[in-house]
Amino acid sequence: MRNIVISICIIGLFLELSGLIWSAKKDKPSEGFVRLSTPPARSMERPLDNGYFLLLGMAAADGTDPVQTGYDIWSETGARPTERGYDLDKPGRTELRLPVAYDRVVPEWHTDDPLSEFQNKEASFRSSAPLYAPLVTRYEQFLRMKFEDWGYGHTGAPRIEELMGAHRLFVAIGFGEQVRAGLDRLTADVAKWRSVLREARTLPVKILASVMIEDDVELLSRMLSQRTVDKHVLAQGLNLLQPLTPTEYSLRWPIQNEFMMGYQRSRTEPANGPRLSQADHQTLGTVTILAHLPSNAFQKVAHPRSLSGFGLASSGQRTWDAYSSYYDATIKAAETIHSPLPRLQDIAKQSPRTFLERLADPMEFEPQWEPFSQHLVETDARLRLVSLQILMRKPTATVTIPTRLAEVGSMYFDPFTGLPMLWSPTQKKLYSVGKDRLDDGGDSSFDISVPLPPAFAAPSPTS
């Protein structure tokens, strides 16, 4: 009897192992896998018309074509772009890099009253303008170009330091001339980066675009915090501050890109994953800091190669089909800001994987998309709060701030809760509860807040 039981177990094990090997070789990809493995269509026929390549070649030597340089950087990755990032450190590609921290290019940017500082004839940024004129010229060229994120399937990303310095100089120079010129530049800047946010196909570009938008919005907020604000700023401000659209929120292509890069790495790369260049590490580190993300946020979504106990790739097609179902569910949930993101194991339970497949690859890697999804909600909250800085300035009868926040319309409600924004009479701040979804009284460590000048922080007297 004992021998019979052992024989049955051996036969069962043999059948399971045979099924595992057979499935790894013969299983056809699921519809979800096929859908996620289809790259985005490209609409631009001429690469040199694409602003994406100018971003890559932004720091190329003066007198060279930064778009051509960027295209050369992209092309060098060859047939296996997941194996290495962009080589931005070659001679001829670094000559216009900022010799100082980007915050020192326009020190007036973060002052309490930036508009007055910009219009000061002795402002520090005026001495920076001639020094960084080639970067500003390239930035203006970028604003006029079409944009398509050709980083899909690549591990590299454009550097942010030169972009941030040039973008701030571009805006500051306009306000230094006159308010309307500055507003026109700020409008063009926000519009461009919102288009990049919509068109982003990779996670670094998506977050880079949101960071640039927030930088402009926070500047406008400081201008609106003054007791007296130029009428053109008030009139044009609301057009800049429309809430994010579903397309701008969408993480579809960045999530799909990470899925396919993980799949390709599992077939072609060493177990320790992609070999990012020093420039790529620095770029992702700077974007992480500016977006207030966890320090390892980008690493937490980079799908590693899974190994069996023998050091061999263990993920068969059915495992990747299960992952594709999870990624597809994550994409859909991220587009609805109040929906929690799915858990991998809940999706994996529905997979038809065999016992040995589950044993060989327990699908322990679960990408952490929550920080990126929440970051986009934070960007939206800032847009809505700064809009309220304008709307709350309009004269009213004896109506309290909380009542006005409730009556202003749902498009200005807190995107984290779907409820009206909150008001702190002690701190004179309008605020969102932020990603912890707890009312911390406007504490900037947890909540997202903007000041409201005292003159507008109380009901207006009856005329």
Coordinates of C-alpha atoms in Angstrom, one line a residue:
M1 CA 0.0 0.0 0.0
R2 CA 2.8 2.4 0.9
N3 CA 4.6 1.7 -2.4
I4 CA 1.3 2.5 -4.2
V5 CA 0.9 5.8 -2.5
I6 CA 4.5 6.7 -3.2
S7 CA 4.1 5.7 -6.8
I8 CA 1.0 7.9 -7.1
C9 CA 2.8 10.9 -5.6
I10 CA 5.7 10.4 -8.0
I11 CA 3.3 10.2 -11.0
G12 CA 1.5 13.3 -9.8
L13 CA 4.7 15.1 -9.3
F14 CA 5.8 14.0 -12.8
L15 CA 2.6 15.3 -14.3
E16 CA 2.8 18.6 -12.5
L17 CA 6.5 19.0 -13.6
S18 CA 5.6 18.0 -17.2
G19 CA 2.7 20.5 -17.1
L20 CA 5.0 23.2 -15.9
I21 CA 7.6 22.6 -18.6
W22 CA 4.9 22.3 -21.3
S23 CA 3.1 25.4 -20.2
A24 CA 6.4 27.4 -20.3
K25 CA 6.9 26.3 -23.9
K26 CA 3.4 26.0 -25.4
D27 CA 1.0 28.3 -23.5
K28 CA -0.3 31.1 -25.7
P29 CA -0.3 34.6 -24.1
S30 CA -3.6 35.8 -22.7
E31 CA -5.5 38.6 -24.3
G32 CA -4.5 40.9 -21.4
F33 CA -0.8 40.1 -21.9
V34 CA -1.1 40.8 -25.6
R35 CA -2.8 44.1 -24.9
L36 CA -0.2 45.2 -22.5
S37 CA 2.6 44.1 -24.7
T38 CA 1.4 46.3 -27.6
P39 CA 3.5 49.5 -27.6
P40 CA 2.0 52.9 -28.1
A41 CA 1.7 54.1 -31.7
R42 CA 4.0 56.8 -32.8
S43 CA 2.5 59.8 -34.6
M44 CA 5.7 61.7 -35.4
E45 CA 7.5 60.6 -38.6
R46 CA 10.5 62.9 -38.2
P47 CA 12.4 62.3 -34.9
L48 CA 14.1 65.6 -35.1
D49 CA 10.7 67.4 -34.8
N50 CA 10.3 65.7 -31.4
G51 CA 10.9 67.9 -28.3
Y52 CA 11.7 64.7 -26.3
F53 CA 15.1 64.5 -28.0
L54 CA 15.8 68.2 -27.2
L55 CA 15.3 67.3 -23.5
L56 CA 17.8 64.5 -23.8
G57 CA 20.4 66.8 -25.5
M58 CA 19.6 69.9 -23.5
A59 CA 23.2 70.2 -22.1
A60 CA 25.0 69.5 -25.4
A61 CA 27.8 71.9 -26.3
D62 CA 26.8 75.4 -27.5
G63 CA 26.7 75.5 -31.2
T64 CA 25.6 71.9 -31.6
D65 CA 22.1 70.7 -32.4
P66 CA 20.6 69.5 -29.1
V67 CA 17.9 67.6 -30.8
Q68 CA 20.3 65.6 -32.9
T69 CA 22.4 65.0 -29.9
G70 CA 19.4 63.7 -28.0
Y71 CA 18.4 61.5 -30.9
D72 CA 22.0 60.0 -30.9
I73 CA 21.8 59.4 -27.2
W74 CA 18.5 57.5 -27.7
S75 CA 19.7 55.6 -30.7
E76 CA 22.8 54.3 -28.9
T77 CA 20.8 52.0 -26.7
G78 CA 20.4 49.7 -29.7
A79 CA 18.3 46.6 -29.9
R80 CA 18.3 46.0 -26.2
P81 CA 17.4 49.3 -24.6
T82 CA 16.4 47.8 -21.2
E83 CA 20.0 46.7 -20.6
R84 CA 21.4 50.2 -20.0
G85 CA 20.2 53.8 -19.6
Y86 CA 21.1 56.8 -21.6
D87 CA 24.8 57.8 -21.8
L88 CA 24.5 61.5 -21.0
D89 CA 28.1 61.9 -19.8
K90 CA 30.0 61.6 -23.1
P91 CA 32.1 64.6 -24.1
G92 CA 30.0 67.1 -26.1
R93 CA 26.9 66.3 -24.0
T94 CA 27.8 68.0 -20.7
E95 CA 29.2 71.4 -21.6
L96 CA 26.0 73.4 -20.7
R97 CA 25.3 71.6 -17.5
L98 CA 24.6 74.0 -14.6
P99 CA 27.8 74.7 -12.6
V100 CA 25.7 75.5 -9.5
A101 CA 22.5 74.0 -7.9
Y102 CA 19.4 74.9 -10.0
D103 CA 18.0 76.8 -6.9
R104 CA 20.8 79.3 -7.2
V105 CA 20.0 80.3 -10.8
V106 CA 16.8 82.2 -9.8
P107 CA 17.1 82.7 -6.0
E108 CA 14.1 85.0 -6.1
W109 CA 11.8 82.1 -7.1
H110 CA 11.0 81.0 -3.5
T111 CA 10.8 84.4 -1.9
D112 CA 7.6 85.5 -0.2
D113 CA 6.9 88.2 -2.8
P114 CA 8.5 86.9 -6.0
L115 CA 6.8 89.4 -8.4
S116 CA 8.4 92.3 -6.6
E117 CA 11.7 90.6 -6.5
F118 CA 11.6 89.8 -10.3
Q119 CA 10.9 93.5 -11.0
N120 CA 13.8 94.7 -8.9
K121 CA 16.6 96.0 -11.2
E122 CA 19.2 94.5 -8.8
A123 CA 17.7 91.0 -8.8
S124 CA 20.2 88.2 -8.9
F125 CA 18.6 86.4 -11.8
R126 CA 19.4 89.2 -14.1
S127 CA 23.1 88.4 -13.8
S128 CA 22.4 84.7 -14.5
A129 CA 20.4 85.4 -17.7
P130 CA 23.4 86.1 -20.0
L131 CA 25.4 83.2 -18.5
Y132 CA 22.6 80.7 -19.2
A133 CA 21.2 82.3 -22.3
P134 CA 21.9 79.2 -24.5
L135 CA 19.8 77.0 -22.1
V136 CA 16.9 79.5 -22.1
T137 CA 17.0 79.6 -25.9
R138 CA 16.8 75.9 -26.1
Y139 CA 14.0 75.8 -23.5
E140 CA 12.0 78.3 -25.6
Q141 CA 12.6 76.0 -28.6
F142 CA 11.3 73.1 -26.6
L143 CA 8.1 75.0 -25.7
R144 CA 7.4 75.5 -29.5
M145 CA 8.1 71.8 -30.5
K146 CA 5.7 68.9 -30.6
F147 CA 6.3 66.2 -28.0
E148 CA 6.1 62.5 -28.0
D149 CA 7.7 60.3 -25.3
W150 CA 10.0 58.0 -27.1
G151 CA 11.4 56.7 -23.9
Y152 CA 8.9 53.9 -23.9
G153 CA 10.9 50.6 -23.5
H154 CA 14.1 52.5 -22.3
T155 CA 15.5 52.8 -18.8
G156 CA 16.9 56.3 -19.2
A157 CA 15.3 59.7 -18.7
P158 CA 16.2 63.4 -19.4
R159 CA 18.1 65.3 -16.8
I160 CA 16.0 67.7 -14.8
E161 CA 18.6 70.2 -13.5
E162 CA 19.1 72.2 -16.7
L163 CA 15.4 72.1 -17.4
M164 CA 14.5 73.5 -14.0
G165 CA 17.1 76.3 -14.2
A166 CA 16.1 77.3 -17.8
H167 CA 12.4 77.1 -17.0
R168 CA 12.7 79.4 -14.0
L169 CA 14.9 81.9 -15.9
F170 CA 12.4 81.9 -18.8
V171 CA 9.5 82.8 -16.5
A172 CA 11.5 85.3 -14.3
I173 CA 12.8 87.2 -17.3
G174 CA 9.2 87.7 -18.5
F175 CA 8.0 89.0 -15.1
G176 CA 11.1 91.2 -14.9
E177 CA 10.0 93.0 -18.1
Q178 CA 6.3 93.4 -17.2
V179 CA 3.5 91.4 -15.5
R180 CA 1.6 90.5 -18.7
A181 CA 4.8 89.2 -20.4
G182 CA 5.5 87.0 -17.3
L183 CA 2.0 85.7 -17.3
D184 CA 2.1 84.9 -21.0
R185 CA 5.3 82.9 -20.3
L186 CA 3.9 81.2 -17.3
T187 CA 0.8 80.3 -19.3
A188 CA 2.9 78.8 -22.1
D189 CA 5.0 76.9 -19.6
V190 CA 2.1 75.3 -17.8
A191 CA 0.3 74.5 -21.0
K192 CA 3.4 72.7 -22.4
W193 CA 4.0 70.6 -19.3
R194 CA 0.4 69.7 -19.1
S195 CA 0.6 68.4 -22.6
V196 CA 3.7 66.4 -21.6
L197 CA 1.8 65.0 -18.7
R198 CA -0.9 63.8 -21.0
E199 CA 1.5 62.4 -23.5
A200 CA 3.9 60.8 -21.1
R201 CA 4.6 57.1 -21.8
T202 CA 7.2 56.6 -19.1
L203 CA 7.1 57.1 -15.4
P204 CA 10.1 59.5 -15.1
V205 CA 8.6 61.8 -17.8
K206 CA 5.2 61.7 -16.1
I207 CA 6.5 62.7 -12.7
L208 CA 8.9 65.3 -14.3
A209 CA 6.0 67.0 -16.0
S210 CA 4.0 67.1 -12.7
V211 CA 7.0 68.6 -10.9
M212 CA 7.3 71.4 -13.5
I213 CA 3.6 72.1 -13.2
E214 CA 3.8 72.3 -9.4
D215 CA 6.8 74.6 -9.6
D216 CA 4.8 77.1 -11.7
V217 CA 1.7 76.7 -9.6
E218 CA 3.5 77.3 -6.3
L219 CA 5.1 80.4 -7.8
L220 CA 1.7 81.7 -8.7
S221 CA 0.4 80.9 -5.2
R222 CA 3.1 83.1 -3.6
M223 CA 2.1 85.9 -5.9
L224 CA -1.6 85.5 -4.9
S225 CA -0.6 85.5 -1.2
Q226 CA 0.0 89.2 -1.2
R227 CA -2.5 91.6 0.1
T228 CA -2.5 93.4 -3.3
V229 CA -2.4 91.4 -6.5
D230 CA -2.1 92.6 -10.1
K231 CA -5.5 92.4 -11.8
H232 CA -3.9 90.5 -14.8
V233 CA -2.7 87.8 -12.4
L234 CA -6.2 87.4 -11.0
A235 CA -7.8 87.4 -14.5
Q236 CA -5.5 84.9 -16.1
G237 CA -4.7 82.8 -13.1
L238 CA -7.9 80.6 -13.2
N239 CA -7.2 79.6 -16.8
L240 CA -3.8 78.2 -15.7
L241 CA -5.3 76.2 -12.8
Q242 CA -7.9 73.9 -14.2
P243 CA -8.1 70.6 -12.3
L244 CA -6.3 67.6 -13.8
T245 CA -8.2 65.7 -16.5
P246 CA -8.5 61.9 -16.6
T247 CA -5.9 61.7 -19.3
E248 CA -3.5 63.7 -17.2
Y249 CA -4.2 61.5 -14.2
S250 CA -3.8 58.3 -16.2
L251 CA -0.8 56.0 -15.4
R252 CA -1.7 53.6 -18.2
W253 CA 1.4 53.8 -20.4
P254 CA 3.9 54.2 -17.5
I255 CA 2.5 51.1 -15.8
Q256 CA 2.4 49.2 -19.1
N257 CA 6.0 50.3 -19.8
E258 CA 7.2 48.9 -16.5
F259 CA 5.4 45.7 -17.1
M260 CA 7.0 45.1 -20.5
M261 CA 10.4 46.2 -19.3
G262 CA 10.1 43.7 -16.5
Y263 CA 9.1 41.0 -19.0
Q264 CA 12.0 41.8 -21.3
R265 CA 14.5 41.9 -18.4
S266 CA 13.4 38.4 -17.3
R267 CA 14.4 37.1 -20.7
T268 CA 17.6 39.0 -21.4
E269 CA 19.3 40.5 -18.3
P270 CA 21.3 39.3 -15.3
A271 CA 19.3 38.8 -12.1
N272 CA 20.5 42.1 -10.6
G273 CA 18.4 44.0 -13.1
P274 CA 19.1 46.9 -15.5
R275 CA 22.4 48.7 -15.4
L276 CA 21.5 52.4 -15.0
S277 CA 24.2 55.0 -15.6
Q278 CA 25.3 57.4 -13.0
A279 CA 23.4 60.2 -14.8
D280 CA 20.2 58.1 -14.7
H281 CA 20.5 57.5 -11.0
Q282 CA 21.1 61.2 -10.4
T283 CA 18.1 62.2 -12.6
L284 CA 15.7 59.8 -10.8
G285 CA 17.1 60.9 -7.4
T286 CA 16.4 64.6 -8.2
V287 CA 12.9 63.9 -9.5
T288 CA 12.2 61.8 -6.4
I289 CA 13.2 64.6 -4.1
L290 CA 11.3 67.3 -6.0
A291 CA 8.1 65.1 -6.1
H292 CA 8.4 64.3 -2.4
L293 CA 8.4 60.6 -3.2
P294 CA 10.0 57.8 -1.0
S295 CA 13.7 57.6 -1.8
N296 CA 13.3 54.1 -3.5
A297 CA 10.0 54.8 -5.2
F298 CA 11.2 54.1 -8.7
Q299 CA 13.0 51.0 -7.7
K300 CA 9.8 49.7 -6.1
V301 CA 8.1 49.5 -9.5
A302 CA 11.0 48.1 -11.5
H303 CA 10.1 44.5 -12.0
P304 CA 13.1 42.3 -11.2
R305 CA 14.0 39.0 -12.8
S306 CA 12.5 36.1 -10.8
L307 CA 14.7 33.1 -10.1
S308 CA 14.0 29.4 -9.3
G309 CA 16.0 27.6 -6.7
F310 CA 18.5 26.5 -9.4
G311 CA 19.2 30.1 -10.5
L312 CA 17.1 29.8 -13.6
A313 CA 14.3 32.1 -14.8
S314 CA 11.2 30.6 -13.3
S315 CA 8.3 32.8 -14.6
G316 CA 6.3 31.0 -17.3
Q317 CA 3.7 32.4 -19.5
R318 CA 0.9 31.8 -17.1
T319 CA 2.8 33.7 -14.4
W320 CA 3.1 36.7 -16.7
D321 CA -0.5 36.4 -17.7
A322 CA -1.4 36.7 -14.0
Y323 CA 0.9 39.7 -13.7
S324 CA -0.8 41.2 -16.8
S325 CA -4.2 40.9 -15.1
Y326 CA -2.8 42.6 -12.0
Y327 CA -1.2 45.5 -14.0
D328 CA -4.4 45.9 -16.0
A329 CA -6.5 46.2 -12.8
T330 CA -3.9 48.7 -11.4
I331 CA -4.3 50.9 -14.5
K332 CA -8.0 51.0 -14.2
A333 CA -8.0 51.7 -10.5
A334 CA -5.4 54.5 -10.8
E335 CA -7.7 56.3 -13.3
T336 CA -10.4 56.5 -10.5
I337 CA -8.8 58.6 -7.8
H338 CA -10.9 57.3 -4.9
S339 CA -10.5 53.6 -5.8
P340 CA -7.9 51.7 -3.8
L341 CA -5.2 50.0 -5.9
P342 CA -5.6 46.2 -6.2
R343 CA -3.5 43.7 -4.3
L344 CA -1.4 41.3 -6.3
Q345 CA -2.3 38.2 -4.4
D346 CA -6.0 38.8 -4.8
I347 CA -5.5 38.9 -8.6
A348 CA -3.1 35.9 -8.5
K349 CA -5.6 33.7 -6.8
Q350 CA -7.7 33.8 -10.0
S351 CA -4.8 32.6 -12.1
P352 CA -5.0 29.0 -13.6
R353 CA -1.3 28.4 -12.6
T354 CA -0.5 24.8 -11.4
F355 CA 0.7 23.9 -7.9
L356 CA 4.3 23.7 -9.0
E357 CA 4.1 27.0 -10.8
R358 CA 2.9 28.6 -7.6
L359 CA 5.6 26.8 -5.7
A360 CA 8.4 27.7 -8.2
D361 CA 7.3 31.4 -8.5
P362 CA 5.2 32.6 -5.6
M363 CA 4.9 36.1 -7.3
E364 CA 6.5 37.8 -4.3
F365 CA 7.2 41.1 -6.2
E366 CA 4.4 43.5 -5.9
P367 CA 5.0 47.0 -7.5
Q368 CA 4.3 49.9 -5.2
W369 CA 2.3 52.3 -7.4
E370 CA 0.5 54.1 -4.6
P371 CA 3.2 56.9 -4.2
F372 CA 2.9 57.8 -7.8
S373 CA -0.9 57.7 -7.9
Q374 CA -1.0 59.9 -4.8
H375 CA 1.5 62.3 -6.2
L376 CA -0.8 63.1 -9.1
V377 CA -3.7 63.7 -6.7
E378 CA -1.4 66.1 -4.8
T379 CA -0.7 68.0 -8.0
D380 CA -4.4 68.2 -8.6
A381 CA -5.0 69.4 -5.0
R382 CA -2.5 72.2 -5.5
L383 CA -4.1 73.4 -8.7
R384 CA -7.5 73.5 -7.0
L385 CA -6.2 75.3 -3.8
V386 CA -4.5 78.0 -5.8
S387 CA -7.7 78.5 -7.8
L388 CA -9.4 79.0 -4.5
Q389 CA -6.9 81.7 -3.6
I390 CA -8.3 83.7 -6.5
L391 CA -12.0 82.8 -6.0
M392 CA -11.9 83.6 -2.3
R393 CA -10.7 87.2 -3.1
K394 CA -14.0 88.1 -4.7
P395 CA -16.1 90.3 -2.5
T396 CA -19.1 88.7 -0.8
A397 CA -21.7 89.6 1.8
T398 CA -21.5 88.1 5.3
V399 CA -20.6 84.6 4.1
T400 CA -18.0 82.6 6.0
I401 CA -15.0 81.0 4.3
P402 CA -16.2 77.4 5.0
T403 CA -19.6 78.2 3.4
R404 CA -18.0 79.7 0.4
L405 CA -15.7 76.6 0.0
A406 CA -18.8 74.4 0.1
E407 CA -20.7 76.5 -2.5
V408 CA -17.8 77.1 -5.0
G409 CA -18.4 73.8 -6.8
S410 CA -17.2 70.2 -6.8
M411 CA -14.4 71.0 -9.3
Y412 CA -12.6 72.8 -6.5
F413 CA -13.3 70.2 -3.8
D414 CA -10.5 68.2 -2.2
P415 CA -9.6 65.4 -4.7
F416 CA -8.5 63.2 -1.7
T417 CA -11.9 63.2 -0.2
G418 CA -14.4 64.6 -2.7
L419 CA -15.4 67.1 0.0
P420 CA -14.9 70.9 0.2
M421 CA -11.4 72.1 1.0
L422 CA -10.8 73.1 4.6
W423 CA -10.1 76.4 6.3
S424 CA -7.9 77.1 9.3
P425 CA -8.9 80.5 10.8
T426 CA -5.9 80.4 13.2
Q427 CA -3.3 79.8 10.4
K428 CA -5.2 81.7 7.7
K429 CA -4.8 78.8 5.4
L430 CA -6.9 76.9 2.9
Y431 CA -5.9 73.2 2.8
S432 CA -6.4 69.7 1.5
V433 CA -6.1 66.8 3.9
G434 CA -3.3 65.3 1.8
K435 CA -2.5 61.6 1.2
D436 CA -3.1 60.5 4.8
R437 CA -6.7 61.7 4.3
L438 CA -6.6 63.1 7.9
D439 CA -7.4 66.6 9.0
D440 CA -4.2 67.9 10.6
G441 CA -5.4 71.5 10.9
G442 CA -3.4 72.7 7.9
D443 CA 0.0 71.4 9.2
S444 CA 2.2 71.6 6.2
S445 CA 4.0 68.3 7.2
F446 CA 0.8 66.4 6.4
D447 CA -1.7 68.6 4.7
I448 CA -1.3 70.6 1.5
S449 CA -2.1 74.3 2.2
V450 CA -2.0 77.8 0.7
P451 CA -2.2 81.1 2.6
L452 CA -5.1 83.5 2.3
P453 CA -4.3 87.2 3.2
P454 CA -6.0 88.4 6.4
A455 CA -8.1 90.9 4.4
F456 CA -9.9 88.1 2.6
A457 CA -10.0 85.6 5.5
A458 CA -13.2 87.0 7.0
P459 CA -16.7 87.8 5.8
S460 CA -16.9 91.1 3.9
P461 CA -18.9 93.8 5.7
T462 CA -22.3 94.6 4.3
S463 CA -22.0 97.4 1.8

